[in-house]
Coordinates of C-alpha atoms in Angstrom, one line a residue:
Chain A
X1 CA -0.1 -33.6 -33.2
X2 CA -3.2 -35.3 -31.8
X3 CA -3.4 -38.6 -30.9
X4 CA -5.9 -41.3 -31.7
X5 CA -9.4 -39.9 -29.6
X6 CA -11.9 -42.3 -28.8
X7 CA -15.2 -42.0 -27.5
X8 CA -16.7 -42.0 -24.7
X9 CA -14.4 -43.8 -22.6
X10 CA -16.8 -45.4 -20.5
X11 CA -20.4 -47.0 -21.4
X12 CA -22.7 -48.9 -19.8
X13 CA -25.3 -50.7 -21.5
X14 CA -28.1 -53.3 -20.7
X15 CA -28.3 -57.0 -22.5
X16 CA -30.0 -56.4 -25.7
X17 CA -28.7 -53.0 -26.8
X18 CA -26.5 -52.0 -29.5
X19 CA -24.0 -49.5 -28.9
X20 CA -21.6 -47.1 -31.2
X21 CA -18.4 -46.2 -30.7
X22 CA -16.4 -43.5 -32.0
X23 CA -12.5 -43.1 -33.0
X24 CA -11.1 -40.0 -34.5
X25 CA -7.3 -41.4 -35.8
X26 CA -4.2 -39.2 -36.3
X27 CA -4.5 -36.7 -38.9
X28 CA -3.2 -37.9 -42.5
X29 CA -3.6 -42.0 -41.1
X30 CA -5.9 -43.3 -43.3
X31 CA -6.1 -46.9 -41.6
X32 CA -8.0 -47.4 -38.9
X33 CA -8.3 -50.7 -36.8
X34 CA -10.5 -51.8 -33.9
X35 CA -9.8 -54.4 -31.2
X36 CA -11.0 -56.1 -28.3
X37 CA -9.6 -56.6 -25.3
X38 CA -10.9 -58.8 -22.4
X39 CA -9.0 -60.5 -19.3
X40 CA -9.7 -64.0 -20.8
X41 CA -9.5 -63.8 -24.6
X42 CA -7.0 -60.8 -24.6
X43 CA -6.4 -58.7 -27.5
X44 CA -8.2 -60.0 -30.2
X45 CA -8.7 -57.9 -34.0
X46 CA -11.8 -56.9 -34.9
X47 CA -11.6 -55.4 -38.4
X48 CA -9.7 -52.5 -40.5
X49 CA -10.5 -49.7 -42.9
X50 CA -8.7 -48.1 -44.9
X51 CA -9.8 -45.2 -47.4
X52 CA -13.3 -46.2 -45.9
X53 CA -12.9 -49.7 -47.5
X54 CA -12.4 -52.5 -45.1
X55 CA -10.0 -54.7 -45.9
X56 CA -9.8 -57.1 -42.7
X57 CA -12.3 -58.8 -40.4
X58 CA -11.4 -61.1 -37.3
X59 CA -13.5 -63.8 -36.3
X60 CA -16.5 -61.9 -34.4
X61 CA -20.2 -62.2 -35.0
X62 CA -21.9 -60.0 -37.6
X63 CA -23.4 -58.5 -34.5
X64 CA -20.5 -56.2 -34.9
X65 CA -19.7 -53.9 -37.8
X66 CA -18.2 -50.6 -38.2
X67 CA -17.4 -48.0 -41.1
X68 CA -15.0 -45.2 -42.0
X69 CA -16.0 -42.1 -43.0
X70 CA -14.3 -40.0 -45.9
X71 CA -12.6 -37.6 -43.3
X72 CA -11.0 -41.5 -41.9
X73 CA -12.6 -41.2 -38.4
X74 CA -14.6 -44.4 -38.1
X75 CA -17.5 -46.1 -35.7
X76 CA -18.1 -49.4 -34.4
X77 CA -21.7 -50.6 -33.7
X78 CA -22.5 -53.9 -31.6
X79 CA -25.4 -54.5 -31.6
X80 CA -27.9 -57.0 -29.4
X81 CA -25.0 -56.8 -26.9
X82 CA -24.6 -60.1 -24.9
X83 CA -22.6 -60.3 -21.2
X84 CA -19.6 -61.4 -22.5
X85 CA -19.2 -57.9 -24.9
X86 CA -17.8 -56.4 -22.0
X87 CA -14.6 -54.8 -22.7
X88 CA -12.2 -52.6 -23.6
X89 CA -12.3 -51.8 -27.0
X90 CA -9.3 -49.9 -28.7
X91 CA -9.1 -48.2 -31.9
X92 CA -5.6 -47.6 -33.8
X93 CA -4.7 -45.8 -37.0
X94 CA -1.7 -46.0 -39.0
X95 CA -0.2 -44.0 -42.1
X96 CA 0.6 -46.9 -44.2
X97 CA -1.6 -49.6 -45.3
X98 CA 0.8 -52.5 -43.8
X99 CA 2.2 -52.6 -40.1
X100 CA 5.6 -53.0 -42.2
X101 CA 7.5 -50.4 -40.7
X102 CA 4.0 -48.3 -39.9
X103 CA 3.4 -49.3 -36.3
X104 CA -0.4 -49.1 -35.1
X105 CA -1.0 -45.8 -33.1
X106 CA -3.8 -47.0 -30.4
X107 CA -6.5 -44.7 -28.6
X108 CA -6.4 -45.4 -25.0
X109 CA -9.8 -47.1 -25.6
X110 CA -13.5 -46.9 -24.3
X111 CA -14.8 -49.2 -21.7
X112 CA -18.5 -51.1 -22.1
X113 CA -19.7 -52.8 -19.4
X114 CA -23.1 -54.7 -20.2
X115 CA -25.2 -55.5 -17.7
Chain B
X1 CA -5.5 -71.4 -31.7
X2 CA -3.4 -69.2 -30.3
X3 CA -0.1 -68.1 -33.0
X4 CA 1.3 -66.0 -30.4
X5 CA 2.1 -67.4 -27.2
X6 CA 3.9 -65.2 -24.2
X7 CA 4.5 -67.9 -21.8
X8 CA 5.3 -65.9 -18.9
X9 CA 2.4 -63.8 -17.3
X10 CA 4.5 -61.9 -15.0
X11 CA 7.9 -60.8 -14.4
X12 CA 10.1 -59.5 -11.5
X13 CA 13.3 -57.8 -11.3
X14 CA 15.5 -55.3 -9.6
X15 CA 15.7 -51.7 -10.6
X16 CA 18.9 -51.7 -13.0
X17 CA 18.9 -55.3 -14.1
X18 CA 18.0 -56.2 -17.1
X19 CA 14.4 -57.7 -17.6
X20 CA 13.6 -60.1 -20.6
X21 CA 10.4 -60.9 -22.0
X22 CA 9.7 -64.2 -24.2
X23 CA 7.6 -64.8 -27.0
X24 CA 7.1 -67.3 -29.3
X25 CA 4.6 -67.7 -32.5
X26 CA 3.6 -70.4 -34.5
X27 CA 1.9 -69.1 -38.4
X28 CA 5.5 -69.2 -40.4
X29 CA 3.5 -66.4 -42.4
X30 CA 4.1 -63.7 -40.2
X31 CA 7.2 -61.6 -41.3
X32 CA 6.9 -58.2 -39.0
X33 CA 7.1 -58.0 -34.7
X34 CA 6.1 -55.5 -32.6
X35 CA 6.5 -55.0 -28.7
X36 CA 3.9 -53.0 -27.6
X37 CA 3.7 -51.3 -23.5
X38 CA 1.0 -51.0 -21.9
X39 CA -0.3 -49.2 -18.5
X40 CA -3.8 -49.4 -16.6
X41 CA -6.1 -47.1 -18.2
X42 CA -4.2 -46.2 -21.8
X43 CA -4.1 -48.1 -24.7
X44 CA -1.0 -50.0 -25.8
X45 CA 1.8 -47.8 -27.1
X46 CA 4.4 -49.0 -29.8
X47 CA 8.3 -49.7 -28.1
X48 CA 10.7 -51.6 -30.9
X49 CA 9.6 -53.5 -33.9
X50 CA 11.6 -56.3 -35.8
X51 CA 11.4 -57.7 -39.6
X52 CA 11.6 -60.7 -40.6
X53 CA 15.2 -60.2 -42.5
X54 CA 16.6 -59.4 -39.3
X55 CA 17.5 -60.9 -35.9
X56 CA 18.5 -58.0 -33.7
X57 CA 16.9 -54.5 -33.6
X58 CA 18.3 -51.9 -30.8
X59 CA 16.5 -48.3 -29.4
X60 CA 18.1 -47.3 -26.7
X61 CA 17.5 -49.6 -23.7
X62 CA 15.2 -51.7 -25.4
X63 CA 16.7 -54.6 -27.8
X64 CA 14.6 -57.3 -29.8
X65 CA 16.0 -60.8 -30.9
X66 CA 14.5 -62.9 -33.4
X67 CA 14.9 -66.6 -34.1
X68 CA 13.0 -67.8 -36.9
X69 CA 14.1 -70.9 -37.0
X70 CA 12.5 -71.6 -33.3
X71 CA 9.7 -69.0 -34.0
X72 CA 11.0 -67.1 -30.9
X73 CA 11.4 -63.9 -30.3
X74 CA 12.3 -61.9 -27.1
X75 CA 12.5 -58.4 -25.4
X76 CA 15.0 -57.4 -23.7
X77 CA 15.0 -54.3 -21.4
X78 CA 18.4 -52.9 -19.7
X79 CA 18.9 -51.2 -17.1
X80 CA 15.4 -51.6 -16.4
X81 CA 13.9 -49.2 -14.7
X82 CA 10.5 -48.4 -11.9
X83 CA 8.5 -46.6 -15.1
X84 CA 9.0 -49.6 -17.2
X85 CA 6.2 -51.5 -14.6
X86 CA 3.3 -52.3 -17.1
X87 CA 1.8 -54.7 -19.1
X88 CA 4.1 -55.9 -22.5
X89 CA 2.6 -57.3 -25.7
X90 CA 4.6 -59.3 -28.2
X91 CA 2.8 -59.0 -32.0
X92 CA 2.7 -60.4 -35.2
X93 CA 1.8 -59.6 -38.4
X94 CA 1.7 -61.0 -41.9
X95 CA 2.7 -58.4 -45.5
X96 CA -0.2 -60.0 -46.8
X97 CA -2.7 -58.9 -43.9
X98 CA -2.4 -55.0 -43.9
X99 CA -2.4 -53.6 -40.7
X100 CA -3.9 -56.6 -38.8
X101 CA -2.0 -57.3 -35.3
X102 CA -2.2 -60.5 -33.6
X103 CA -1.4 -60.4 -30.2
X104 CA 0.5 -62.6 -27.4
X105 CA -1.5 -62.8 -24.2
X106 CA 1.1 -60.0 -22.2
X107 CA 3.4 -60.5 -19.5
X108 CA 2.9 -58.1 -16.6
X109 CA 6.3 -56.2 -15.9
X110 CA 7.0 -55.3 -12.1
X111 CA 10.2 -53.2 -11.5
X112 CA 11.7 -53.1 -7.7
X113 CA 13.6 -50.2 -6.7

């Protein structure tokens, strides 16, 4: 079985820009969360969908949204990217609709660098 | 506000010994733990999990301990061994909050051999 795919694994973008990113979960998970990672703030939740509804949103700007299509495969846009987006962004999906039991399968995550 | 603290951001210890890894949390709301592994360039992969009605959970060499009176959990690894070098994440989450993770800050694992 496939894992979580994410794409592209590396991006680099200038101040201003908006960017999308792409995750393709396992097949049959229907949940599908994004995070942020950075050296300072760590691993931080940026929102979930599930059945293309999202049910959860971290504390981040509304400079950053995302959406889950029927098929669950869902995209993240940022957009007038600021310096401190840089990161690693990781997407996981899960069977279940709670954690309980239903650990998070991550992507290995794509890397944006704004300069 | 951080409600899940790993105190330790790095950790030494001999091939074969055993290795443990504290974490403690704050939000009493949080019911379900997770250890998550991590190595450069991959994204975190899922090792042991523990709920709430429970204070031990074994897989193999990796056992989890939870006190919920001191909001304290820990990892323990044993024998440890040279592939178990990477980064470890202690998380947390809540019935209420679906699938939502929150994260400790990750102690960095070195195995000697």
């Amino acid at each position: 079985k496939a894992g979580v795919t994410q794409t592209p694994r590396y991006l680099i973008k200038t101040r201003g820009q908006q960017v999308t990113l792409s995750c393709s979960p396992i097949s049959g998970h229907r949940s599908v969360s994004w995070y942020q990672q950075t050296p300072g703030q760590g691993l931080q939740f940026l929102f979930e969908y599930f059945s293309e509804t999202q049910r959860n949103k971290g504390n981040f700007p509304g400079r950053f949204s995302g959406r889950q299509f029927s098929n669950s495969r869902s995209e993240m846009n940022v957009s007038t990217l600021e310096l401190g987006d840089s990161a690693l962004y990781l997407c996981a999906s899960s069977f279940r609709a709670s954690s309980y039991n239903s650990p998070l399968h991550f992507g290995n995550g794509t890397r944006l660098t704004v300069t | 506000d951080q409600q899940v603290k790993q105190n330790s951001p790095s950790l030494s210890v001999q091939e074969g010994r055993i290795s443990i890894l504290n974490c403690d949390y704050t939000n009493s709301m949080f019911d379900y733990f997770l250890w998550y592994k991590k190595y450069p360039a991959e994204g975190p992969t899922f090792l042991i999990s523990i709920s709430s009605i429970k204070d031990k959970n074994e897989d193999g060499r990796f056992t989890v301990f939870l006190n919920k009176s001191a909001k304290h959990l820990s990892l323990h690894i044993v024998p440890s061994q040279p592939g178990d070098s990477a980064v470890y994440f202690c998380a947390a989450s809540a019935q209420a909050a679906g699938n939502k993770l929150t994260f400790g800050g990750g102690t960095r694992v070195l195995v000697k051999p």
